[in-house]
Coordinates of C-alpha atoms in Angstrom, one line a residue:
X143 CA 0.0 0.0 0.0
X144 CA 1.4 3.6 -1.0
X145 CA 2.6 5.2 1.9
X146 CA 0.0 8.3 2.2
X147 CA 1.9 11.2 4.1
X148 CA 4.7 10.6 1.6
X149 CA 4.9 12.7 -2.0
X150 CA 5.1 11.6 -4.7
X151 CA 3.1 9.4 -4.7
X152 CA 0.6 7.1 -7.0
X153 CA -2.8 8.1 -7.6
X154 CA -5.0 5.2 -5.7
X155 CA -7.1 3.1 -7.6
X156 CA -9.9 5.3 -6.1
X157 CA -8.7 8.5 -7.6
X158 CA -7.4 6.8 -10.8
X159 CA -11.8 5.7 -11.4
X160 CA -12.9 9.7 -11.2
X161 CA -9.6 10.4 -12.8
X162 CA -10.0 8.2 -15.7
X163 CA -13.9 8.4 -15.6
X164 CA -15.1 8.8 -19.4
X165 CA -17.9 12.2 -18.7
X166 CA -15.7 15.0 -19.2
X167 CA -18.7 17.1 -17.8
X168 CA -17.9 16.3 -14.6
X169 CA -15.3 18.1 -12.3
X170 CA -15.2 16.2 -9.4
X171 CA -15.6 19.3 -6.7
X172 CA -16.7 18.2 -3.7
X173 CA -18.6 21.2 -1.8
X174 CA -19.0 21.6 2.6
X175 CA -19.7 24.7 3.8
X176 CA -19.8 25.3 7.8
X177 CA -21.3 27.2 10.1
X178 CA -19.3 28.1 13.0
X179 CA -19.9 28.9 16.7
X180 CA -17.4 32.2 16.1
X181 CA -15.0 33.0 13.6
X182 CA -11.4 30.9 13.3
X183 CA -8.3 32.3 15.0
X184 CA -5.0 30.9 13.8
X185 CA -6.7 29.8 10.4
X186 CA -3.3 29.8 8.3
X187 CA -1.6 28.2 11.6
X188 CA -3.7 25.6 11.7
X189 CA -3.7 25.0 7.8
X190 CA 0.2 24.9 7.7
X191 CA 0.1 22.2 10.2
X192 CA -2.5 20.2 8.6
X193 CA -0.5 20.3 5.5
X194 CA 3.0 19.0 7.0
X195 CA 0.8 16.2 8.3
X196 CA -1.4 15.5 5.1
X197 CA 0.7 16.5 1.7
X198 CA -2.5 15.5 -0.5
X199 CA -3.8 19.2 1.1
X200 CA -1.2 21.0 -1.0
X201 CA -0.4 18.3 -3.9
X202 CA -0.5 19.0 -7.5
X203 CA -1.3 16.1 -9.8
X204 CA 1.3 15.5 -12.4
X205 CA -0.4 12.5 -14.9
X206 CA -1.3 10.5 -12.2
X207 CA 1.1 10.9 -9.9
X208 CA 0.6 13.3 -6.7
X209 CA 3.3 15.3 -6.1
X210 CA 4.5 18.1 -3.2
X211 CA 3.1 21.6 -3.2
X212 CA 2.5 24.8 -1.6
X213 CA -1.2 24.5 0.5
X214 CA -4.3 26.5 -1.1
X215 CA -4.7 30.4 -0.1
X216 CA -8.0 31.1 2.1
X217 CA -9.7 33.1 0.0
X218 CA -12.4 35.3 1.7
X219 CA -16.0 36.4 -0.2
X220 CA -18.4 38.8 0.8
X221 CA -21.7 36.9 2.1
X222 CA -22.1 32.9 2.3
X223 CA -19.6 31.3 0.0
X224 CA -22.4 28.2 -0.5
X225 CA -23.6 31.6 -2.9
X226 CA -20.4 32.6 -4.4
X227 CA -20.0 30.9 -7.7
X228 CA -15.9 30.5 -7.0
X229 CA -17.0 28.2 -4.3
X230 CA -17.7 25.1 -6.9
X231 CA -15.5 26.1 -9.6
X232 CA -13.5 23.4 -11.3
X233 CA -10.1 22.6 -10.4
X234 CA -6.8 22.1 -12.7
X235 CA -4.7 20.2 -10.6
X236 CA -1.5 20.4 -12.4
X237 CA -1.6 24.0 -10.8
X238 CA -4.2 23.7 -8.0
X239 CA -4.3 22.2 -4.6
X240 CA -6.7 20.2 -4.6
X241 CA -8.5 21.7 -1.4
X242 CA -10.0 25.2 -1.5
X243 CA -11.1 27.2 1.4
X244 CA -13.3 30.3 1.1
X245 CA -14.9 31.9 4.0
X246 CA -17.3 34.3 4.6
X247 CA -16.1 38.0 5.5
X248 CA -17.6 38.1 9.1
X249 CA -16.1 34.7 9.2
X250 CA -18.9 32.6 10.6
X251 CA -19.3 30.2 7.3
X252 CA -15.9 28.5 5.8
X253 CA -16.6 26.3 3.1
X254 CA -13.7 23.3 2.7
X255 CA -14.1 21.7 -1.3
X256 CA -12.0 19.5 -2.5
X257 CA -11.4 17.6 -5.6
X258 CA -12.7 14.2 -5.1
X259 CA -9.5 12.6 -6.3
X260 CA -7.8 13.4 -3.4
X261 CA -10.7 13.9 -0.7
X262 CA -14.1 11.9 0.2
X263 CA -16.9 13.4 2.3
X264 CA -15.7 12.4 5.7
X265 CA -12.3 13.6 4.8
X266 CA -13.4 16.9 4.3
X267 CA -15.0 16.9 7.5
X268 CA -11.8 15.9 9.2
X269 CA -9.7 18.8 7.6
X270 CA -12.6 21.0 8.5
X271 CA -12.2 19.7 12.4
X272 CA -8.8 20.5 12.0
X273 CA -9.0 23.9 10.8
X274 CA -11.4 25.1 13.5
X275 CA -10.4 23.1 16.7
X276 CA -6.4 22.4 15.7
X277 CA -7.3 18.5 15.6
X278 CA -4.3 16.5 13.7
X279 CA -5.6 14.2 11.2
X280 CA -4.0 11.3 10.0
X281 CA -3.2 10.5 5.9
X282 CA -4.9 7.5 4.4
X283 CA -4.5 5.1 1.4
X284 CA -7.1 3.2 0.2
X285 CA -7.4 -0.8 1.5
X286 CA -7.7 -3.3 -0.9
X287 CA -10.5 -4.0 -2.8
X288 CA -13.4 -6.1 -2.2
X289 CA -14.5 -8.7 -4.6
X290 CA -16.2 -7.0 -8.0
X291 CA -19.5 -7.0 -8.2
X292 CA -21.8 -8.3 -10.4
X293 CA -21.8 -6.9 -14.3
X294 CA -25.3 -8.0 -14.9
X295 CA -26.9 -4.1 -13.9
X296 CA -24.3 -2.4 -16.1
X297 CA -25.7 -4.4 -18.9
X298 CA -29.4 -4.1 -18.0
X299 CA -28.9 -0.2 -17.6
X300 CA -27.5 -0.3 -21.0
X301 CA -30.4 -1.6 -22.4
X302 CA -32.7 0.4 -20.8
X303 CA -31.2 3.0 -18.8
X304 CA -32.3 4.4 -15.5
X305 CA -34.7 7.1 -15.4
X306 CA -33.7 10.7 -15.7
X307 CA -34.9 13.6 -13.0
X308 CA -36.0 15.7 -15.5
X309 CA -34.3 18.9 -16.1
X310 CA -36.1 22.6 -15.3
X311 CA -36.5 24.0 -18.7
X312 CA -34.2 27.0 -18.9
X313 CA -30.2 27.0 -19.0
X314 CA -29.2 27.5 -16.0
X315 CA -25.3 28.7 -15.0
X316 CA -24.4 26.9 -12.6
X317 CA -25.1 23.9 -9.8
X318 CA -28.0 24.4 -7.5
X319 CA -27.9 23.8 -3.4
X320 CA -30.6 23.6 -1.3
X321 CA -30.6 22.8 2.4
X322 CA -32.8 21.7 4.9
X323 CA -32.5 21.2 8.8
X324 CA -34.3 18.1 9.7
X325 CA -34.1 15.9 12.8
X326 CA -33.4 12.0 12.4
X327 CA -32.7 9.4 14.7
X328 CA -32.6 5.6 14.7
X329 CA -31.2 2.4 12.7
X330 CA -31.7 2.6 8.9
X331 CA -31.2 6.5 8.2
X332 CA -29.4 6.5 4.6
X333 CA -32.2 3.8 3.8
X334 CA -35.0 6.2 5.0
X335 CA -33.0 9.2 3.2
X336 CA -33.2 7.8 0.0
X337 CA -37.0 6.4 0.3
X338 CA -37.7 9.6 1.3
X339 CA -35.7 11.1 -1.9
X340 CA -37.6 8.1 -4.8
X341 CA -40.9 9.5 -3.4
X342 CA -39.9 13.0 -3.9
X343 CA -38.6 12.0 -7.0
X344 CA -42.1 11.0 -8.2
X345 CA -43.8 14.4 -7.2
X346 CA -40.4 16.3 -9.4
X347 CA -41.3 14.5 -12.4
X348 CA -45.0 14.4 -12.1
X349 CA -44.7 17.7 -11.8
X350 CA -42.6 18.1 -15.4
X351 CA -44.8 15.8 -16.9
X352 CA -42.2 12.9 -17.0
X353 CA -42.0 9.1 -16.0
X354 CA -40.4 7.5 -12.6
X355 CA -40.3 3.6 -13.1
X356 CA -36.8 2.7 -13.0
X357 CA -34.8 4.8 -10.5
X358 CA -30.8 4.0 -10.7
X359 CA -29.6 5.2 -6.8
X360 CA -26.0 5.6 -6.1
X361 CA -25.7 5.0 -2.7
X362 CA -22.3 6.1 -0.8
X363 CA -20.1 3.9 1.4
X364 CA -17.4 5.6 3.6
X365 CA -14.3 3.9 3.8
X366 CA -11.2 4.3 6.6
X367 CA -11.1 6.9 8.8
X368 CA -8.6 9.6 8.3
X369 CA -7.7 12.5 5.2
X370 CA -8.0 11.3 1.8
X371 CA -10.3 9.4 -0.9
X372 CA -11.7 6.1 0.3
X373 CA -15.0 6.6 -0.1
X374 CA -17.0 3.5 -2.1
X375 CA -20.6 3.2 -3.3
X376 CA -23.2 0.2 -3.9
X377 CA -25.1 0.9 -7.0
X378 CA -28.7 -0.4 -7.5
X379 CA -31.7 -0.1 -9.1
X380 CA -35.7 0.0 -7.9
X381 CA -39.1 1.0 -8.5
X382 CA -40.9 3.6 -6.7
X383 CA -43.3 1.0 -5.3
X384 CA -40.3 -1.0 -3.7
X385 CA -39.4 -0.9 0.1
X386 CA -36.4 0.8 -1.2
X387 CA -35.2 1.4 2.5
X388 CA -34.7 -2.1 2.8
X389 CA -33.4 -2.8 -0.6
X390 CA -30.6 0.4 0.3
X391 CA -29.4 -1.4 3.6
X392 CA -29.2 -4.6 2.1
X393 CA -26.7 -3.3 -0.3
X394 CA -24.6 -1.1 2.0
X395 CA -23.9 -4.5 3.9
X396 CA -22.5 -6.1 0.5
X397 CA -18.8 -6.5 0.4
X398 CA -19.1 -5.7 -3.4
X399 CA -17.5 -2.7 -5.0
X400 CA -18.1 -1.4 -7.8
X401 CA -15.7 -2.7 -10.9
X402 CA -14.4 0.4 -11.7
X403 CA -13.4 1.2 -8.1
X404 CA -11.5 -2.4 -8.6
X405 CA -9.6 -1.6 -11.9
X406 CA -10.0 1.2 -13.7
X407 CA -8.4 0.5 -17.3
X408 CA -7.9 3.7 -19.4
X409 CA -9.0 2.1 -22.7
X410 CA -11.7 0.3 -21.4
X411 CA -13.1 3.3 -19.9
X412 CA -12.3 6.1 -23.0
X413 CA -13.9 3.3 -25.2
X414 CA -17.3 3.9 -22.7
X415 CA -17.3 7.8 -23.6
X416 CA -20.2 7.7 -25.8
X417 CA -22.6 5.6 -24.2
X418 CA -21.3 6.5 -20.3
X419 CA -24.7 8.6 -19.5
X420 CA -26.3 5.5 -20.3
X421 CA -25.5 4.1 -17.1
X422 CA -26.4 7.5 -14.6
X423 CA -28.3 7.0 -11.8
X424 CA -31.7 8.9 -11.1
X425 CA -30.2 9.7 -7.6
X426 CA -27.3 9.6 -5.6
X427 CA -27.7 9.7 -1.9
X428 CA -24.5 9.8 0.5
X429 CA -24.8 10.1 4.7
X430 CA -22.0 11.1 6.6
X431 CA -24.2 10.2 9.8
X432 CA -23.3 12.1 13.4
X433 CA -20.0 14.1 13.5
X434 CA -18.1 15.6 16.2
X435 CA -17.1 18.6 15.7
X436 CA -16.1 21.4 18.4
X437 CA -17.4 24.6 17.1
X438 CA -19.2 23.7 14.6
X439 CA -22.9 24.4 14.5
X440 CA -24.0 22.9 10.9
X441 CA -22.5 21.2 8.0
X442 CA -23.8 21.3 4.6
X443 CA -22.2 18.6 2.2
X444 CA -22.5 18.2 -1.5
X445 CA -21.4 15.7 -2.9
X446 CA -20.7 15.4 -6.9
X447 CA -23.9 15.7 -9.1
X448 CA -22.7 14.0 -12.3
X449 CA -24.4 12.0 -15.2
X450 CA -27.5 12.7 -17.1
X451 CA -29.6 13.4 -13.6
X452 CA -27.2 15.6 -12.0
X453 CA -28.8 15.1 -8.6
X454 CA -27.6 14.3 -5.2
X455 CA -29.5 14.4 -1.6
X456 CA -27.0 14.0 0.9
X457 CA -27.3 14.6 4.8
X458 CA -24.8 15.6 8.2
X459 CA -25.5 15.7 11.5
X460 CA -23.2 17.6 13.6
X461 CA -23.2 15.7 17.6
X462 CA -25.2 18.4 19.8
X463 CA -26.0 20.6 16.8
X464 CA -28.1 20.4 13.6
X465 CA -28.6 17.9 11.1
X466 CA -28.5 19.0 7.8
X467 CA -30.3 17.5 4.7
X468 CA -29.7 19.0 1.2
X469 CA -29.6 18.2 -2.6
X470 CA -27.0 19.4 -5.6
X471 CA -28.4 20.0 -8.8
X472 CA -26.7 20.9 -12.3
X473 CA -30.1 21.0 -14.5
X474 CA -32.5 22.4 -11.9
X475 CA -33.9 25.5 -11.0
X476 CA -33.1 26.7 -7.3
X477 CA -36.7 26.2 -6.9
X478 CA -36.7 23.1 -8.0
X479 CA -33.9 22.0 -6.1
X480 CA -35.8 23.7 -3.1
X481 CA -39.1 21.7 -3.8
X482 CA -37.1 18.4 -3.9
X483 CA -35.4 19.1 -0.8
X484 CA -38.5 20.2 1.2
X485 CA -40.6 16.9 -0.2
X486 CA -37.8 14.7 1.1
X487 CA -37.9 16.5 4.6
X488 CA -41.9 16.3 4.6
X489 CA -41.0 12.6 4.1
X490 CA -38.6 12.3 6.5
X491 CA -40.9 14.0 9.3
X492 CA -43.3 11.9 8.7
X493 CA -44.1 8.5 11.0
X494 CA -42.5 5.6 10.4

């Protein structure tokens, strides 16, 4: 295993399936944005020393291999960076770090986006724990893969893909966010979330006059704790009238990954370019469950909306604080993205 406070250094096999993934409409930019008790003191203190323990924070990608560089600048914007369109902007990582850190100017929201290459959801939380309250990380490589699954849904979503969210007509310019704060407790939560999301779903496209009969859900699966990109997914498909819940939890506790998070082979996956949005999901849903983190009052995480959907419903709940439910969007409306959110809240709220 690569050594992962050392530079240079390989890109994993996790990075090398974004890296190598064949939609070059995707840019891989992971999005939290905080919001803090008070403002950070010793920001660019705390930054330095959370680079000299995790060199990924400053790295620049040279082909695929990860190699030593200065950290990111904290850049500061007037208002909530969630609404400042530098926030989300792509990354060239033969010239960027692949973390960015923007802050508000009264300093009570910091947003920490990284390029999902180098960074997952719960590693972002980490280097935002270690920005605000000075706690050390540690560096991690990916562990070895799990057995591949099955290619039997790749081949049935070829056929007949998964159904698409239909898009708000319009063009709009860039990602939408919505949030919600919700309150959830109990077993089964990213089973509920994404039950919650398919019925929500349904009311979106009855709403644009479109179908919801086979919905393709990305589901997220967090790997090793620690700084870096180790994050998995299970990837299955339902019907609305399925106890989708169920059918979620039974496939986070598959030891199957994904083939491509196994082996990624460039040819195979340039030769998948034209027929890759053929295999999109409907839905991603990721849930980086109850996090502890001193001076922190709310997290709001985004993960990547890619394919022909676009749309992700994600959720964090910060220990003593608020729990946070939210969707990404890159061919909705903000009020669409707003009516999908509050649907899957309603859901959510209601009795079980």
């Amino acid at each position: 295993m690569t050594e992962p406070d050392r530079l240079p250094a390989p890109a994993s096999r996790h990075a090398l399936a974004l890296l190598r993934f064949p939609d070059p409409r995707t840019d891989w930019v992971v999005v939290t944005v905080a919001t803090l008790d008070a403002p950070p003191d010793r920001l660019e203190e705390r930054l330095d020393d959370l680079h000299r323990a995790v060199p990924v924070v400053g790295a620049r990608l040279d082909g695929e291999t990860w190699v030593p560089g200065d950290p990111p600048p904290i850049e500061v914007v007037a208002g909530d960076p969630l609404l400042d369109r530098a926030t989300d902007r792509p990354f060239d990582l033969a010239t960027d770090a692949p973390l960015r850190l923007v802050r508000s100017d009264d300093g009570r929201r910091l947003a920490v986006v990284g390029h999902h290459a180098a960074f997952d959801g719960l590693a972002l939380v980490a280097v935002l724990r270690a920005l605000v309250d000075g706690h050390r990380p540690r560096p991690v490589a990916s562990p070895p893969p799990g057995p591949p699954g099955s290619k039997r849904p790749l081949v049935e979503r070829l056929v007949r893909p998964a159904d698409r969210l239909a898009a708000t007509p319009g063009v709009w310019p860039g990602d939408a966010f919505a949030t919600r704060t919700v309150a959830l407790s109990g077993r089964g939560i990213t089973g509920r979330i994404a039950a919650a999301a398919v019925a929500a779903a349904g009311d979106h496209q009855r709403r644009h006059r479109a179908a919801l009969a086979k919905v393709g859900l990305t589901i997220a699966v967090g790997g090793p704790a620690g700084v870096g990109n180790v994050a998995s997914y299970r990837r299955i498909d339902v019907a609305p009238t399925d106890p989708v819940a169920e059918l979620v939890q039974a496939a986070l506790a598959s030891p199957e990954e994904p083939g491509e998070q196994v082996s990624a082979p460039k040819l195979v996956l340039r030769a998948l370019q034209p027929v890759v949005e053929r295999f999109s999901d409907t839905l991603l849903i990721s849930n980086l469950g109850r996090q502890d983190v001193p001076g922190v009052q709310r997290i709001d995480f985004f993960p990547v909306a890619r394919g022909a959907s676009a749309v992700c419903v994600a959720s964090c709940a910060v220990a003593g604080a608020q729990t946070s439910l939210t969707v990404r969007a890159r061919d909705l409306s903000p009020g669409d993205a707003r009516r999908l959110v509050d649907g899957i809240a309603t859901r959510l709220a209601e009795p079980t």
